[in-house]
Amino acid sequence: MPMVSMRQLLDEAAKGGYGVGAFNVNNMEQIQAIMEAARETKSPVIIQASRGARTYTNDRFLYHLMLAATEVYPEIPVALHQDHGNSPATCKSAIEMGFTSVMMDGSLMEDGKTPSTFDYNIRVTREVVELAHEKGVTVEGELGTLGGIEDGHGAGGDPMAHLTDPDQAVEFVERTGIDALAVAIGTSHGAYKFSKKPTGEVLVMKRIEEIHTKLPTTHLVMHGSSSVPQDLQDVINKYGGKMKPTFGVPVEEIQKGIQHGVRKINVDTDNRMAMTGAIRKVFAEKPEAFDPRDYLKPARDAMKEVVKKRMVAFGQAGHAGDYTPIPLAEMAKFYKRQLVNA
Ligand SMILES: [Zn+2]
């Protein structure tokens, strides 16, 4: 099947009351790990690429690997999403390349670091909604800012400083027309989110409930949602790595979010850790090995296992065959009708 619109994946997830993992990729092995996990668990899935990933793969390699994924796994609905677009131009180039969904992160200025104003965020996000919906492409916006920095993106600093304000969220969704809203609830990008197991004071899940109550039909997105499991940290450190002790977002907390309108959950760090641990293990145990497949295959397998666990935990497992993909041209008509009716 062709790549599907993320809006359709999330609408179906809302109907079914589950969440869909959005996993970041940079290369073939990561795409294969996700698609194989999707096949084994019968899951619809979102594959996403940051600007850094698009540069790393020279865009064209990424696109053709994704085409290969849809050919080899025709039964899996998969959306290709631009993670953290920093400007309308970035989103436009993603749409032109064939992404079926884009994030316009106007919570930060174009440098991807400086927090922006509410008016700026509305203006650039609205601009992207207009050009994306015309092509049937989904748009995710962000209000509030996360802590941490990943792939050169992020404001850094205190994640509690800019939590999403529920009333502002309502105005933001109304004025931009976005399909999905990324919310800031105290978490951070990268591996170093919390220095102890997060409590309600630092991970403000209640905020999600408040936003969902005010915006019951907007799909909510959790960023910085890797769980950073201890066993993956242990493998890395056992075989010569130097990860400092850290805590991520517990899977149970994500499941609570899913009960309150979270439909897309971004996971990157856990997969990076799984691959790195597996590669370190091979290097430590088989120092004589030098065929890249000797370590890339175990790395791919390790990532697949993490992705499978997340797919089951988020509830998307078993839902790959629930629906027929709507072509983007049809989605474009759907958005046009919405405009007429508004
Ligand atoms: Zn993010």
Coordinates of C-alpha atoms and ligand atoms in Angstrom, one line a residue:
M1 CA 0.0 0.0 0.0
P2 CA 1.2 3.6 -0.5
M3 CA 2.3 5.7 2.4
V4 CA -0.8 6.9 4.3
S5 CA -1.7 10.2 5.8
M6 CA -0.8 10.5 9.5
R7 CA -4.2 12.1 10.1
Q8 CA -5.9 8.9 9.1
L9 CA -3.6 6.8 11.3
L10 CA -4.4 9.0 14.3
D11 CA -8.2 9.2 13.5
E12 CA -8.3 5.4 13.5
A13 CA -6.2 5.3 16.7
A14 CA -8.7 7.7 18.4
K15 CA -11.6 5.5 17.3
G16 CA -9.8 2.4 18.7
G17 CA -8.6 4.2 21.8
Y18 CA -4.9 3.4 21.3
G19 CA -1.7 5.3 20.6
V20 CA 0.8 5.0 17.7
G21 CA 4.5 5.1 18.2
A22 CA 6.5 7.5 16.0
F23 CA 10.0 6.1 15.6
N24 CA 12.9 8.1 14.2
V25 CA 15.1 6.7 11.5
N26 CA 18.4 7.6 9.8
N27 CA 19.3 4.4 7.9
M28 CA 18.1 1.2 6.4
E29 CA 18.5 -1.0 9.4
Q30 CA 16.3 1.3 11.5
I31 CA 13.6 1.3 8.9
Q32 CA 13.8 -2.5 8.6
A33 CA 13.6 -2.9 12.4
I34 CA 10.5 -0.9 12.6
M35 CA 8.7 -2.5 9.7
E36 CA 9.6 -6.0 10.9
A37 CA 8.3 -5.1 14.3
A38 CA 5.1 -3.7 12.7
R39 CA 4.6 -7.0 10.7
E40 CA 5.2 -9.2 13.7
T41 CA 2.7 -7.2 15.8
K42 CA 0.4 -6.3 12.9
S43 CA 0.7 -2.6 13.7
P44 CA 0.1 0.6 11.8
V45 CA 3.2 2.8 12.3
I46 CA 4.7 6.3 11.9
I47 CA 8.2 6.6 10.8
Q48 CA 9.7 10.0 11.2
A49 CA 12.8 11.9 10.1
S50 CA 14.4 14.9 11.7
R51 CA 16.1 17.6 9.7
G52 CA 19.4 15.9 10.7
A53 CA 18.2 12.6 9.4
R54 CA 17.2 14.1 6.1
T55 CA 20.7 15.6 5.7
Y56 CA 22.3 12.4 6.8
T57 CA 20.4 10.4 4.1
N58 CA 20.6 13.1 1.5
D59 CA 16.8 13.0 1.5
R60 CA 16.6 10.7 -1.6
F61 CA 18.0 7.6 0.2
L62 CA 15.5 8.1 2.9
Y63 CA 12.6 8.4 0.5
H64 CA 13.5 5.4 -1.6
L65 CA 14.1 3.3 1.5
M66 CA 10.6 4.2 2.6
L67 CA 9.3 3.2 -0.8
A68 CA 11.0 -0.1 -0.4
A69 CA 9.4 -0.5 3.0
T70 CA 5.9 -0.1 1.5
E71 CA 6.7 -2.6 -1.2
V72 CA 8.2 -5.2 1.2
Y73 CA 5.5 -4.7 3.8
P74 CA 2.3 -4.0 1.8
E75 CA 0.0 -4.9 4.6
I76 CA 1.4 -2.2 7.0
P77 CA -0.1 1.3 7.0
V78 CA 2.9 3.6 7.4
A79 CA 3.1 7.4 7.5
L80 CA 6.3 9.3 6.8
H81 CA 6.5 12.3 9.1
Q82 CA 8.9 15.3 9.2
D83 CA 9.9 15.6 12.9
H84 CA 10.4 19.2 14.1
G85 CA 10.3 21.2 10.9
N86 CA 11.9 24.5 11.8
S87 CA 10.3 26.7 9.1
P88 CA 7.6 26.6 6.4
A89 CA 10.4 26.0 3.9
T90 CA 11.6 22.8 5.6
C91 CA 8.0 21.5 5.7
K92 CA 7.4 22.5 2.1
S93 CA 10.5 20.6 0.9
A94 CA 9.3 17.5 2.9
I95 CA 5.9 17.7 1.3
E96 CA 7.5 17.9 -2.1
M97 CA 9.7 14.9 -1.4
G98 CA 6.7 12.7 -0.5
F99 CA 6.3 13.0 3.3
T100 CA 2.6 12.4 4.2
S101 CA 2.9 14.4 7.4
V102 CA 4.9 17.4 8.7
M103 CA 5.5 19.0 12.1
M104 CA 5.9 22.7 12.0
D105 CA 7.5 23.5 15.4
G106 CA 6.8 27.2 15.7
S107 CA 7.3 27.0 19.5
L108 CA 10.9 27.8 18.6
M109 CA 12.4 30.3 16.1
E110 CA 13.9 29.0 12.9
D111 CA 17.2 28.4 14.7
G112 CA 15.5 25.6 16.5
K113 CA 16.7 26.9 19.8
T114 CA 15.1 30.3 20.8
P115 CA 11.6 30.2 22.2
S116 CA 9.2 32.1 19.9
T117 CA 6.1 34.2 20.6
F118 CA 2.6 32.9 20.4
D119 CA 1.8 35.1 17.4
Y120 CA 4.8 33.9 15.5
N121 CA 3.9 30.3 16.2
I122 CA 0.4 30.8 14.9
R123 CA 1.6 32.6 11.8
V124 CA 4.1 30.0 10.6
T125 CA 2.0 27.0 11.7
R126 CA -1.1 28.4 9.8
E127 CA 1.1 28.9 6.7
V128 CA 2.2 25.3 6.8
V129 CA -1.4 24.0 7.4
E130 CA -2.5 25.9 4.2
L131 CA 0.2 24.4 2.0
A132 CA 0.0 20.9 3.5
H133 CA -3.7 20.4 3.6
E134 CA -4.0 21.4 0.0
K135 CA -2.0 18.3 -0.8
G136 CA -3.7 16.1 1.8
V137 CA -0.7 16.1 4.1
T138 CA -1.1 16.1 7.9
V139 CA 0.3 18.9 10.2
E140 CA 1.5 18.6 13.8
G141 CA 2.1 21.8 15.7
E142 CA 3.7 22.4 19.1
L143 CA 2.8 24.7 21.9
G144 CA 5.0 25.1 24.9
T145 CA 8.6 24.0 24.8
L146 CA 10.3 20.8 25.9
G147 CA 13.6 20.7 27.8
G148 CA 16.7 19.1 26.4
I149 CA 18.4 19.2 23.0
E150 CA 18.4 16.4 20.4
D151 CA 19.8 16.4 16.8
G152 CA 20.7 20.1 17.5
H153 CA 17.1 20.9 18.1
G154 CA 15.6 22.2 21.4
A155 CA 15.6 25.1 23.7
G156 CA 17.5 23.2 26.4
G157 CA 17.0 24.5 29.9
D158 CA 14.2 23.8 32.4
P159 CA 11.4 21.7 30.9
M160 CA 9.0 23.1 33.6
A161 CA 9.5 26.7 32.3
H162 CA 7.2 26.5 29.3
L163 CA 4.4 23.9 29.9
T164 CA 1.5 24.0 27.4
D165 CA -1.3 26.3 28.6
P166 CA -4.7 24.6 28.0
D167 CA -6.6 27.8 27.1
Q168 CA -3.9 28.9 24.8
A169 CA -4.0 25.4 23.2
V170 CA -7.6 25.9 22.3
E171 CA -6.9 29.2 20.6
F172 CA -3.9 27.8 18.9
V173 CA -5.8 24.8 17.4
E174 CA -8.7 27.0 16.3
R175 CA -6.5 29.6 14.7
T176 CA -4.0 27.2 12.9
G177 CA -6.3 24.3 11.9
I178 CA -3.6 21.7 12.8
D179 CA -4.4 18.0 13.0
A180 CA -2.2 17.1 16.0
L181 CA -0.8 19.1 18.9
A182 CA 2.5 18.4 20.6
V183 CA 2.3 19.3 24.2
A184 CA 5.0 20.2 26.8
I185 CA 4.3 18.5 30.1
G186 CA 7.7 18.5 31.8
T187 CA 9.7 16.0 29.7
S188 CA 12.8 16.6 27.6
H189 CA 14.4 15.3 24.4
G190 CA 17.4 13.0 24.7
A191 CA 18.4 10.4 27.2
Y192 CA 18.8 12.7 30.2
K193 CA 15.2 13.6 31.1
F194 CA 14.9 13.0 34.9
S195 CA 17.5 12.4 37.6
K196 CA 15.1 10.1 39.5
K197 CA 11.9 8.2 38.7
P198 CA 9.5 11.1 37.6
T199 CA 6.7 12.1 40.0
G200 CA 3.6 14.1 39.2
E201 CA 5.6 17.2 40.1
V202 CA 8.0 16.9 37.2
L203 CA 6.0 14.9 34.7
V204 CA 2.7 16.8 34.6
M205 CA 0.4 14.2 33.1
K206 CA -2.5 16.1 34.6
R207 CA -1.9 18.8 32.0
I208 CA -2.7 16.3 29.3
E209 CA -6.1 15.6 30.9
E210 CA -6.8 19.3 31.1
I211 CA -5.9 19.9 27.4
H212 CA -7.9 16.8 26.3
T213 CA -11.0 18.0 28.2
K214 CA -10.8 21.3 26.3
L215 CA -9.8 19.8 23.0
P216 CA -11.4 16.4 22.9
T217 CA -11.0 15.9 19.1
T218 CA -7.4 17.1 18.7
H219 CA -4.8 14.4 18.5
L220 CA -2.2 15.0 21.2
V221 CA 1.4 14.1 20.8
M222 CA 4.0 13.3 23.4
H223 CA 7.6 14.2 22.6
G224 CA 10.6 13.1 24.6
S225 CA 8.8 9.9 25.4
S226 CA 11.6 7.4 25.5
S227 CA 11.5 5.3 28.7
V228 CA 15.3 5.0 28.8
P229 CA 15.1 1.5 30.4
Q230 CA 17.6 0.4 32.9
D231 CA 18.4 -2.8 31.1
L232 CA 19.5 -0.9 28.0
Q233 CA 21.6 1.4 30.0
D234 CA 23.2 -1.6 31.7
V235 CA 24.1 -3.3 28.4
I236 CA 25.8 -0.2 27.2
N237 CA 27.7 0.3 30.4
K238 CA 28.6 -3.3 30.8
Y239 CA 30.4 -3.3 27.4
G240 CA 32.4 -0.2 27.9
G241 CA 29.8 2.6 27.5
K242 CA 29.6 5.6 29.8
M243 CA 26.0 6.5 30.2
K244 CA 25.2 8.4 33.4
P245 CA 22.3 7.1 35.5
T246 CA 19.0 8.6 34.1
F247 CA 15.2 8.1 34.0
G248 CA 12.9 8.4 31.1
V249 CA 9.1 8.5 30.9
P250 CA 7.7 5.2 32.3
V251 CA 5.5 3.3 29.8
E252 CA 2.6 3.3 32.4
E253 CA 2.6 7.1 32.3
I254 CA 2.4 7.1 28.5
Q255 CA -0.5 4.6 28.8
K256 CA -2.3 7.1 31.0
G257 CA -1.7 9.8 28.4
I258 CA -3.3 7.5 25.8
Q259 CA -6.4 7.3 27.9
H260 CA -6.5 11.1 27.7
G261 CA -6.1 11.8 24.0
V262 CA -2.5 11.1 23.3
R263 CA -2.4 9.4 19.9
K264 CA 1.3 9.8 18.8
I265 CA 4.2 9.0 21.0
N266 CA 7.7 9.9 19.8
V267 CA 10.4 7.4 20.6
D268 CA 14.0 7.7 19.5
T269 CA 16.5 7.4 22.4
D270 CA 15.4 3.9 23.4
N271 CA 16.1 2.6 19.9
R272 CA 19.5 4.4 19.7
M273 CA 20.4 2.8 23.0
A274 CA 19.3 -0.7 21.9
M275 CA 21.4 -0.5 18.8
T276 CA 24.5 0.9 20.6
G277 CA 24.3 -1.7 23.3
A278 CA 24.1 -4.6 20.8
I279 CA 27.0 -3.2 18.8
R280 CA 29.1 -2.7 21.9
K281 CA 28.4 -6.3 22.9
V282 CA 29.6 -7.7 19.6
F283 CA 32.7 -5.6 19.7
A284 CA 33.5 -6.7 23.2
E285 CA 32.7 -10.4 22.7
K286 CA 34.0 -10.9 19.2
P287 CA 36.9 -8.5 18.7
E288 CA 38.0 -10.5 15.7
A289 CA 34.7 -9.6 13.7
F290 CA 35.0 -6.9 11.1
D291 CA 32.0 -7.6 8.7
P292 CA 29.5 -4.7 9.4
R293 CA 26.7 -7.3 9.3
D294 CA 28.2 -9.0 12.3
Y295 CA 27.1 -6.0 14.4
L296 CA 24.4 -4.3 12.4
K297 CA 22.2 -7.4 12.3
P298 CA 22.2 -7.8 16.2
A299 CA 21.7 -4.0 16.4
R300 CA 18.7 -4.2 14.1
D301 CA 17.3 -7.2 16.1
A302 CA 17.7 -5.3 19.4
M303 CA 15.9 -2.3 18.0
K304 CA 13.1 -4.4 16.6
E305 CA 12.5 -5.9 20.1
V306 CA 12.2 -2.5 21.7
V307 CA 9.8 -1.3 19.0
K308 CA 7.7 -4.4 19.3
K309 CA 7.4 -3.8 23.1
R310 CA 6.3 -0.2 22.5
M311 CA 3.8 -1.2 19.8
V312 CA 2.1 -3.6 22.2
A313 CA 2.2 -1.2 25.2
F314 CA 0.8 1.7 23.1
G315 CA -2.1 -0.5 21.9
Q316 CA -1.4 -0.2 18.1
A317 CA -0.6 -3.9 17.8
G318 CA -3.2 -5.9 15.9
H319 CA -4.7 -2.8 14.1
A320 CA -2.8 -2.9 10.8
G321 CA -5.6 -4.5 8.9
D322 CA -8.5 -2.4 10.3
Y323 CA -8.8 0.1 7.5
T324 CA -8.2 0.9 3.8
P325 CA -5.8 3.8 3.3
I326 CA -7.3 7.0 2.0
P327 CA -5.2 8.5 -0.9
L328 CA -3.7 12.0 -0.1
A329 CA -5.8 13.5 -2.9
E330 CA -8.9 12.3 -1.1
M331 CA -7.6 13.8 2.2
A332 CA -7.1 17.1 0.3
K333 CA -10.8 17.1 -0.6
F334 CA -11.6 16.3 3.0
Y335 CA -9.7 19.4 4.2
K336 CA -11.3 21.5 1.5
R337 CA -14.8 20.5 2.7
Q338 CA -13.8 21.4 6.2
L339 CA -12.9 24.9 5.1
V340 CA -16.2 25.3 3.2
N341 CA -18.2 24.1 6.3
A342 CA -16.2 26.3 8.7
Ligands
ZN1 ZN 10.4 16.2 19.7

